[in-house]
Coordinates of C-alpha atoms and ligand atoms in Angstrom, one line a residue:
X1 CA 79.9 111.5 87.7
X2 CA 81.5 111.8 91.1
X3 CA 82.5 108.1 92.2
X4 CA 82.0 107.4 96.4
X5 CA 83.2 105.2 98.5
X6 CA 80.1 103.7 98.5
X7 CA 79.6 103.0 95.2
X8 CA 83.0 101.6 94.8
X9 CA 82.2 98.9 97.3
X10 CA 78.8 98.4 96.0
X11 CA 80.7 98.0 92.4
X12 CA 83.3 95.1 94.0
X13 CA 80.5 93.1 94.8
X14 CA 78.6 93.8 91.7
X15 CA 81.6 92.5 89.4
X16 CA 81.2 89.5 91.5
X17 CA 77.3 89.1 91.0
X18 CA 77.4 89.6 87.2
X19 CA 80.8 87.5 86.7
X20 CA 78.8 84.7 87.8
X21 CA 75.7 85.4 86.3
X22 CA 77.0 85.5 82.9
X23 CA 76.5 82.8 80.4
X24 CA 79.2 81.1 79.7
X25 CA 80.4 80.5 76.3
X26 CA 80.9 76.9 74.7
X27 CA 82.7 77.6 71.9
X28 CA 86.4 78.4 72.5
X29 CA 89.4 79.4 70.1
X30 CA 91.3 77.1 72.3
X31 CA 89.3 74.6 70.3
X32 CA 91.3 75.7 67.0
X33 CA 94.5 74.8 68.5
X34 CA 95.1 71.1 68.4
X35 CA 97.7 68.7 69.7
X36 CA 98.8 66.2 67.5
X37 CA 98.5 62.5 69.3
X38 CA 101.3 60.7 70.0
X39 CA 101.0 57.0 70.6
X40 CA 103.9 55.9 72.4
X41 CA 104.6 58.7 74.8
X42 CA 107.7 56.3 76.9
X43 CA 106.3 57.9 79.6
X44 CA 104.6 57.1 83.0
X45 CA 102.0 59.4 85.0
X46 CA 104.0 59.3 88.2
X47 CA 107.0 60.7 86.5
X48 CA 105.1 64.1 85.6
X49 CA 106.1 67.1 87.1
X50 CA 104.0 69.8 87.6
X51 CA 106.4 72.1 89.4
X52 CA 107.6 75.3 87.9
X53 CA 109.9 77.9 89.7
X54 CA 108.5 81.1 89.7
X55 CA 110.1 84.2 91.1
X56 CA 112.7 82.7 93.0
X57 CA 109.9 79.8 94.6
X58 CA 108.4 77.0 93.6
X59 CA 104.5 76.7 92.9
X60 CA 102.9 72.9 93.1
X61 CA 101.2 73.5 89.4
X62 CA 101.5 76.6 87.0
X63 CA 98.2 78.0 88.4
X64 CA 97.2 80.9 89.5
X65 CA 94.1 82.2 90.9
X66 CA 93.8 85.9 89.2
X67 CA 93.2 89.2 90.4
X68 CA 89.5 89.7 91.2
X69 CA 88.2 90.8 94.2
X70 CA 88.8 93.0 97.8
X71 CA 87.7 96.1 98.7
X72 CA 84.2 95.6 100.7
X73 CA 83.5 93.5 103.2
X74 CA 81.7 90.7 101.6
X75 CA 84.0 90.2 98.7
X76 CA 87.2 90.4 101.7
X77 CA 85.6 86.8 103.0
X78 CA 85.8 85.7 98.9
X79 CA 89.5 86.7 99.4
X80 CA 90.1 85.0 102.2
X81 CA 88.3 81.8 100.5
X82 CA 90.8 81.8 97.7
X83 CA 93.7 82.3 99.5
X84 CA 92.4 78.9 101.8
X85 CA 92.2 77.5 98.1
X86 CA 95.3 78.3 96.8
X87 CA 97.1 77.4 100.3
X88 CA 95.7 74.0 100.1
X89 CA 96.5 73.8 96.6
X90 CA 99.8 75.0 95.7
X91 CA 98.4 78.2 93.8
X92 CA 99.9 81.3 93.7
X93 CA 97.1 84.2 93.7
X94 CA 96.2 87.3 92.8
X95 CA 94.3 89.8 94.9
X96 CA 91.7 92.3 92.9
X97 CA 92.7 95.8 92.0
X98 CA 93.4 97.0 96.1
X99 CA 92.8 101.2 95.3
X100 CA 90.0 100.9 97.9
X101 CA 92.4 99.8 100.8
X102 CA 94.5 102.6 100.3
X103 CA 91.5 105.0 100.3
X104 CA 89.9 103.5 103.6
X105 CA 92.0 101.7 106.3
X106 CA 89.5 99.6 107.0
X107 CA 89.2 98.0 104.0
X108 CA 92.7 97.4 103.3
X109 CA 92.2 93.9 106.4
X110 CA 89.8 93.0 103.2
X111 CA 92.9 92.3 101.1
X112 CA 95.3 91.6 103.8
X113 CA 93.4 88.6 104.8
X114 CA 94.8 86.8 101.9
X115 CA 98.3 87.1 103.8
X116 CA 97.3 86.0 106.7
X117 CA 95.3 82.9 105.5
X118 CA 97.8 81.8 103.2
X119 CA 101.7 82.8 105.1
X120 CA 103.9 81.2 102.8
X121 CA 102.0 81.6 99.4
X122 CA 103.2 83.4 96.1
X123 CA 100.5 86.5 96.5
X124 CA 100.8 89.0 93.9
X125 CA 99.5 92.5 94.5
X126 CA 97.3 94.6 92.0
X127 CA 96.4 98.4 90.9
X128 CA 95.6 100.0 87.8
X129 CA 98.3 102.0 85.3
X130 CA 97.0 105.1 86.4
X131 CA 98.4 105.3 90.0
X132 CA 102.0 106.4 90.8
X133 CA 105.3 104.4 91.6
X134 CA 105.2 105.8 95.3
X135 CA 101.2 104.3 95.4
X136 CA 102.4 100.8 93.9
X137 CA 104.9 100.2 97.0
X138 CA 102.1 100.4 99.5
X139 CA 100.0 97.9 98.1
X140 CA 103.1 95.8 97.9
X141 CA 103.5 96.3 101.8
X142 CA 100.1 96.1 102.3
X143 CA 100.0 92.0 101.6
X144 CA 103.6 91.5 101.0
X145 CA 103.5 90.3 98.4
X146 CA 105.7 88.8 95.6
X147 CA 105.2 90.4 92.8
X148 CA 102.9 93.5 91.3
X149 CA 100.3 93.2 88.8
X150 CA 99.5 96.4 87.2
X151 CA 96.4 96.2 85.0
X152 CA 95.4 97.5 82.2
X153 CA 91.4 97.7 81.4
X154 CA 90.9 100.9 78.6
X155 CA 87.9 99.7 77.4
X156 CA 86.5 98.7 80.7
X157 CA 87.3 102.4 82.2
X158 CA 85.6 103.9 78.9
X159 CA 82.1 101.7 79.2
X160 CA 81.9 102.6 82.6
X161 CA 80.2 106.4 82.8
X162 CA 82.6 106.9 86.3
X163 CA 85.3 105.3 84.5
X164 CA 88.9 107.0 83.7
X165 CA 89.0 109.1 80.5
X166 CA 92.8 110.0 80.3
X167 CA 95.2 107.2 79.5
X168 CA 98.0 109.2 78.6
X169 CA 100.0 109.2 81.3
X170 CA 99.7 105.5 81.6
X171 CA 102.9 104.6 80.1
X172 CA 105.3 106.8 82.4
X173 CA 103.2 104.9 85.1
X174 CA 104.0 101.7 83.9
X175 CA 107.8 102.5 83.7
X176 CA 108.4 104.3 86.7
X177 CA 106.6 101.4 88.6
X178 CA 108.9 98.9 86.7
X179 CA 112.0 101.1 87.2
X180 CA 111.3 101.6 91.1
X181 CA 109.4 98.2 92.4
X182 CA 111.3 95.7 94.7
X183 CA 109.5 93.0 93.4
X184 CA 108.7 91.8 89.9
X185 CA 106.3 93.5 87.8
X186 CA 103.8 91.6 85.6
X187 CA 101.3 94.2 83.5
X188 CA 98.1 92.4 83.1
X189 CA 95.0 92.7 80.8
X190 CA 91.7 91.6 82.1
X191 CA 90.1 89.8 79.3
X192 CA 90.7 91.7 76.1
X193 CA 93.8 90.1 75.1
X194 CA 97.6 91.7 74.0
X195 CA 98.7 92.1 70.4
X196 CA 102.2 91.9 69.5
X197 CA 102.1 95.9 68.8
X198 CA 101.5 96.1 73.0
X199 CA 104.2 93.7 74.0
X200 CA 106.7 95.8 71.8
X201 CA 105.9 98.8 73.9
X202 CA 105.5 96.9 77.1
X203 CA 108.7 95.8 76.1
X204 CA 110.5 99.6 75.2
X205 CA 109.5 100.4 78.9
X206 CA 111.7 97.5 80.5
X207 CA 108.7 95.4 81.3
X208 CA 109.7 92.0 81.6
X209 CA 106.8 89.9 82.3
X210 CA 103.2 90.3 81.1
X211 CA 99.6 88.3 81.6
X212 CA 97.9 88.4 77.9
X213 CA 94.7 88.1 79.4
X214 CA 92.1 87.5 76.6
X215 CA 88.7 87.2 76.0
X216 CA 86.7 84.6 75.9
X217 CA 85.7 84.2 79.7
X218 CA 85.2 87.1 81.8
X219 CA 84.0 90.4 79.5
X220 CA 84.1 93.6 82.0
X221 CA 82.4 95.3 78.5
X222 CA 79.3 93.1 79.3
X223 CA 79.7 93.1 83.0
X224 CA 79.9 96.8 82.8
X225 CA 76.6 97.0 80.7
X226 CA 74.8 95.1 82.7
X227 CA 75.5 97.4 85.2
X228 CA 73.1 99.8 84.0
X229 CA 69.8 99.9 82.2
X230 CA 70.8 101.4 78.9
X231 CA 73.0 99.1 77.8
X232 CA 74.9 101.6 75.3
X233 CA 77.5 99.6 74.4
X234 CA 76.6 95.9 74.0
X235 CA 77.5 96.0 70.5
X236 CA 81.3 95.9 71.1
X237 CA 80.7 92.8 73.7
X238 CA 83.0 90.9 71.4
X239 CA 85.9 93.7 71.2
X240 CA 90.1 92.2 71.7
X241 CA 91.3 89.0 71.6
X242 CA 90.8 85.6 72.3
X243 CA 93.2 84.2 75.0
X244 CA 94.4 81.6 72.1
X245 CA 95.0 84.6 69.8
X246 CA 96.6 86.7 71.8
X247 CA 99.0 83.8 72.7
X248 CA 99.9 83.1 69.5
X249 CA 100.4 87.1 69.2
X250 CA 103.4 86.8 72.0
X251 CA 105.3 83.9 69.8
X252 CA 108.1 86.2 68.5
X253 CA 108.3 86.9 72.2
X254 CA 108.8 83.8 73.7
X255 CA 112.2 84.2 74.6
X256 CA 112.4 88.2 75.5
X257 CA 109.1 88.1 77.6
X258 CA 107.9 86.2 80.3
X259 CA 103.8 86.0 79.6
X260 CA 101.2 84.3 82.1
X261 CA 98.1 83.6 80.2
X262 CA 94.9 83.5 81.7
X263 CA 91.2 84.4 79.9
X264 CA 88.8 81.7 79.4
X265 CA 90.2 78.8 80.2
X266 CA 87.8 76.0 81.0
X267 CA 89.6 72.8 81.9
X268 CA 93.5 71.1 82.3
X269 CA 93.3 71.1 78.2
X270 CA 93.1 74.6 77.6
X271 CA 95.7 75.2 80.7
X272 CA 97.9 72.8 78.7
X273 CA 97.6 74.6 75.4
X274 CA 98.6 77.5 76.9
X275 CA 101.9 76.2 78.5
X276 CA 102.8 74.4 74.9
X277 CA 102.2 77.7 73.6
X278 CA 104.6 78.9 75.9
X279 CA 103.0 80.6 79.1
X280 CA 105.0 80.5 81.8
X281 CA 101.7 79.7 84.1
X282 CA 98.1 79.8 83.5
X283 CA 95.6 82.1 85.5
X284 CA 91.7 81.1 86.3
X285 CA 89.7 83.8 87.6
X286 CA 86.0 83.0 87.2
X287 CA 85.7 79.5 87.0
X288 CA 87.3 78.9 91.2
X289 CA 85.1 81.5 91.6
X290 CA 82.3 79.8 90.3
X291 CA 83.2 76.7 92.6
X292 CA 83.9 78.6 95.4
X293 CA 80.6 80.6 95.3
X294 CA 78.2 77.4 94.5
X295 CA 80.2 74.8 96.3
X296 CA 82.1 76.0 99.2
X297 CA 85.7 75.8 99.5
X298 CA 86.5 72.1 100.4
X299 CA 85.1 71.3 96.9
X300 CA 86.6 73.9 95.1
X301 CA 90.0 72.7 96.6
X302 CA 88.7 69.2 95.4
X303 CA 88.2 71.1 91.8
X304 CA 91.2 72.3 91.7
X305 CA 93.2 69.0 93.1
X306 CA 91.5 67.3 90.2
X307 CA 93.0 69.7 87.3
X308 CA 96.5 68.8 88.8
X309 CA 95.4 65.0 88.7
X310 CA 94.4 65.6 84.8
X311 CA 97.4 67.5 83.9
X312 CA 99.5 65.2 84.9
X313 CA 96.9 62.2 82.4
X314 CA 97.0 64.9 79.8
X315 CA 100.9 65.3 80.0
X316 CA 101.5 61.6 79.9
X317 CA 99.7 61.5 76.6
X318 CA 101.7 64.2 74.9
X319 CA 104.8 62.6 76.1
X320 CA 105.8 65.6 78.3
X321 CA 107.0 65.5 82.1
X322 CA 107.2 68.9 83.2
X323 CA 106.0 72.4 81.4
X324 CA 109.5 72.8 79.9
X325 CA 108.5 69.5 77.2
X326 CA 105.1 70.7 76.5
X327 CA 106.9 73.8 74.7
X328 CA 108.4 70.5 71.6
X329 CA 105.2 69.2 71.5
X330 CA 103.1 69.8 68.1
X331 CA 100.2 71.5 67.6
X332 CA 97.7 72.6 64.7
X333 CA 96.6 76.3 64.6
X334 CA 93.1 75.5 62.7
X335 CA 89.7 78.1 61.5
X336 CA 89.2 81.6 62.7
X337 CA 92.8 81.2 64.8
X338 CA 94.7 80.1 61.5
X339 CA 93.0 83.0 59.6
X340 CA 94.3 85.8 62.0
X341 CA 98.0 84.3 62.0
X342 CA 97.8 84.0 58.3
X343 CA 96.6 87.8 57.8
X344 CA 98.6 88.9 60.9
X345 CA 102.1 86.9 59.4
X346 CA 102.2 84.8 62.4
X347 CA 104.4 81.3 61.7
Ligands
FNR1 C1 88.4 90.4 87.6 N1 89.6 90.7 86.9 C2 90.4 91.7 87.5 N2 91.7 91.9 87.0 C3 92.5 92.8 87.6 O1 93.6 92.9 87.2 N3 92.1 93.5 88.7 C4 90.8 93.4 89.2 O2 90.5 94.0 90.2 C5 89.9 92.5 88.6 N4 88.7 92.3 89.1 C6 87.9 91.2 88.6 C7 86.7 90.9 89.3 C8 86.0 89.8 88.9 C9 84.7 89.4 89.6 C10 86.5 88.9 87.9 C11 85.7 87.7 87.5 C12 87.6 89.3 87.2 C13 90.0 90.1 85.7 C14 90.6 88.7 85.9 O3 91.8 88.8 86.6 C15 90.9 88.0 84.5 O4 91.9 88.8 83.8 C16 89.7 87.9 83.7 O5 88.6 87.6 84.5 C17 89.8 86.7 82.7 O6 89.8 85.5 83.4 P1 88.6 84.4 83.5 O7 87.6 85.0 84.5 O8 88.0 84.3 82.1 O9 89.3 83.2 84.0

């Protein structure tokens, strides 16, 4: 089916609409990974630091708001909410996949906002593995940004009837744009999660950093269903892997990769898991968009002014004072998570 303008925008915001709308799960694999108390941490709260260097500048927290949205005119003022957020908090941020501001002008101002509300902030741009290296530079222009996120969505592209059917020249893609970006290159999923099998080939292609992005928050194979009345495919709603998997996938990594984590992850405990499981920094995409959308930007700069209060509690207790210490601190893989490492022959 031919895909307009029109329905691309009316897409953006629906993404938004049904991202919220969905249900949101209780259960977590993040609850199978447990860290082991320690009772005398020698340690004081104000002596945390939350600081980590990214790219050459340093962020506040290892936060990020993730790719999500841009590309009509409502979901442009959403933008331009999150880049007020992560200006007032110290966040680097994402902007959604921006192919709509390089097919209409007028819709690119829907991405560039984020620029111009937020001057001085880490911004990363974002398109999909299927446009060229020469595309890739203008959305970097486009927002100046600081880095590239190129994402990677297979199974959303194949639920969707307009979707993409030809992924093999995806790979080329991804290297050329590595080989020919001025600014670092992160490939990102979006909530089905990497195995170690993808990282070896991210990493054959010169890709140096990565976001895992797994599932257990935002599922664009239930978003995408709910799209449409015949729900064809709601019986793969649980297809990849959990965020906490797919982390424990990139272990053997740890020191040839850089991977972002982000999928799923409900409060400063989960964030904290992921940086002891050695994430560089932790995205959120839904949940400040959650905030954002029921409580208005002060309070979701409030929200996320908390999570840096209770990282800092949450540190304390395990004895670490910056991201660097949470990598010593132990943990127990328990349940489901144990079973995959122990059939997968992950230590
Ligand atoms: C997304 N996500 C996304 N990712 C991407 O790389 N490009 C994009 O354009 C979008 N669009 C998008 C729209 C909406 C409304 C949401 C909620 C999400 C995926 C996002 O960056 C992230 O990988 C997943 O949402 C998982 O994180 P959460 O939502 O579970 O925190």
């Amino acid at each position: 089916m031919a895909d307009n303008d029109q329905q691309r925008e009316d897409r953006k915001d629906e993404h938004v609409r049904l991202a919220l709308a969905a249900s949101r799960s209780v259960s977590s694999h993040f609850d199978d990974i447990v860290f082991v108390h320690r009772s005398l941490p020698h340690l004081a709260v104000k002596d945390v630091c939350l600081q980590v260097n990214l790219f050459g500048r340093a962020l506040a927290c290892p936060l990020y708001i993730n790719a999500m949205t841009g590309g009509s005119q409502k979901t442009g003022s959403i933008n331009e909410a999150l880049a007020t957020i992560a200006s007032a908090t110290g966040m680097a941020m994402a902007v959604g996949s921006q192919h709509a501001g390089l097919r209409k002008e007028e819709l690119a101002s829907t991405y560039r906002v984020v620029r111009k509300a937020n001057p001085k902030g880490v911004i990363f741009a974002n398109v999909g593995a299927d446009v060229s290296a020469d595309t890739a530079l203008k959305v970097i222009d486009m927002i100046e940004a600081d880095a590239l996120q190129i994402h990677v969505n297979v199974p959303q592209e194949l639920v969707m009837p307009e979707g993409e059917r030809d992924f093999s020249e995806w790979l080329q893609h991804i290297e050329d744009m590595v080989k020919r970006m001025n600014v670092p290159v992160i490939v990102k999923e979006v909530g089905f999660g990497m195995s170690k099998e993808t990282l070896h080939t991210l990493m054959s292609l010169g890709v140096q950093y990565v976001d895992i992005s797994g599932r257990g928050g935002t599922n664009f194979i239930g978003i995408e269903n709910r799209r449409r009345a015949q729900k064809e495919y709601s019986y793969i709603s649980t297809w990849g892997q959990t965020t906490a998997i797919a982390l424990l996938e990139a272990q053997a990594y740890r020191t040839r990769l850089t991977y972002f984590a982000s999928g799923g992850v409900r409060h400063p405990l989960d964030m904290t898991k992921c940086l002891a499981l050695g994430a560089k920094a932790v995205g959120i995409a839904s949940p400040v968009l959650r905030v954002l959308q029921e409580q208005g930007v002060e309070q979701a700069v409030e929200v996320m002014l908390q999570w840096q209060e209770q990282l800092k509690v949450l540190w304390t207790m395990l004895g670490a004072k910056n991201s660097e210490e949470l990598l010593t601190c132990p943990i127990v893989v328990m349940n489901e998570v144990k079973e995959w490492c122990d059939v997968r022959q992950i230590d």
